[in-house]
Amino acid sequence: MVNIIWVSLFVIGLVFAGINGTMDQVNEAIFQGAKEAVTICIGLISVLTFWLGLMRIAEKAGLLLGMSRLLQPIVKRLFPDIPKDHPAMGYILSNMSANMFGLGNAATPMGIKAMEELKSLNGGKDEASRSMITLLAVNTASITLIPTTVIAIRIQYGSVSPTEIVGTTILATACSTLGAILVDRFFYYRRMKRRT
């Protein structure tokens, strides 16, 4: 569905540019955007490599394990359907830890693995379980303590103080996470009431 929307927007833009005679501006914008995308990606590689390396050091030093233990009581309450020592719990904790450090690229494989484990707990059904929906909501709105990718982009564009967004990021992502959990629980309990 998303692919259809993007292709439709692209085609409508080209048709509109052709009708208005601004195709040269569209071509210029396409090549300028591609150039900026490559520049940003190259700039992000160094920052992401640094933070992923730092994350690896934190993992080897036991910091991630400590953070996982700290988060475990909260995660256990968020995902009561998951057995205590199930691998899904480890993947969920790793996903949340990576998201807290703003490492969406590192968090994604953990989230996918967690979903696979949750699907196996759900008997392989195509319908999402309560835990799968909760993981999706929490992962999408996750609390971010250090927004590394945004800081890297701000550095790339010459920001005077690229880290000044940390406080507002923590506040905004805490609100979004709380909102996601509340909405998730609201719809879960509403669904349970309908069944009874």
Short mmCIF file of C-alpha atoms in Angstrom, two decimals, residues 144-147 151 162-174:
data_model
loop_
_atom_site.label_atom_id
_atom_site.label_comp_id
_atom_site.label_asym_id
_atom_site.label_seq_id
_atom_site.Cartn_x
_atom_site.Cartn_y
_atom_site.Cartn_z
CA THR A 144 15.33 7.94 23.30
CA LEU A 145 17.99 9.13 25.73
CA ILE A 146 20.64 9.99 23.13
CA PRO A 147 19.29 10.78 19.63
CA ILE A 151 22.81 14.68 16.42
CA PRO A 162 24.08 19.72 17.95
CA THR A 163 23.35 18.11 21.34
CA GLU A 164 20.98 20.79 22.66
CA ILE A 165 18.03 18.63 21.55
CA VAL A 166 18.74 15.85 24.07
CA GLY A 167 16.46 17.20 26.84
CA THR A 168 13.51 17.89 24.56
CA THR A 169 14.02 14.53 22.84
CA ILE A 170 13.84 12.68 26.17
CA LEU A 171 10.66 14.58 27.10
CA ALA A 172 9.00 14.11 23.71
CA THR A 173 9.85 10.41 23.42
CA ALA A 174 8.78 9.76 27.04
#
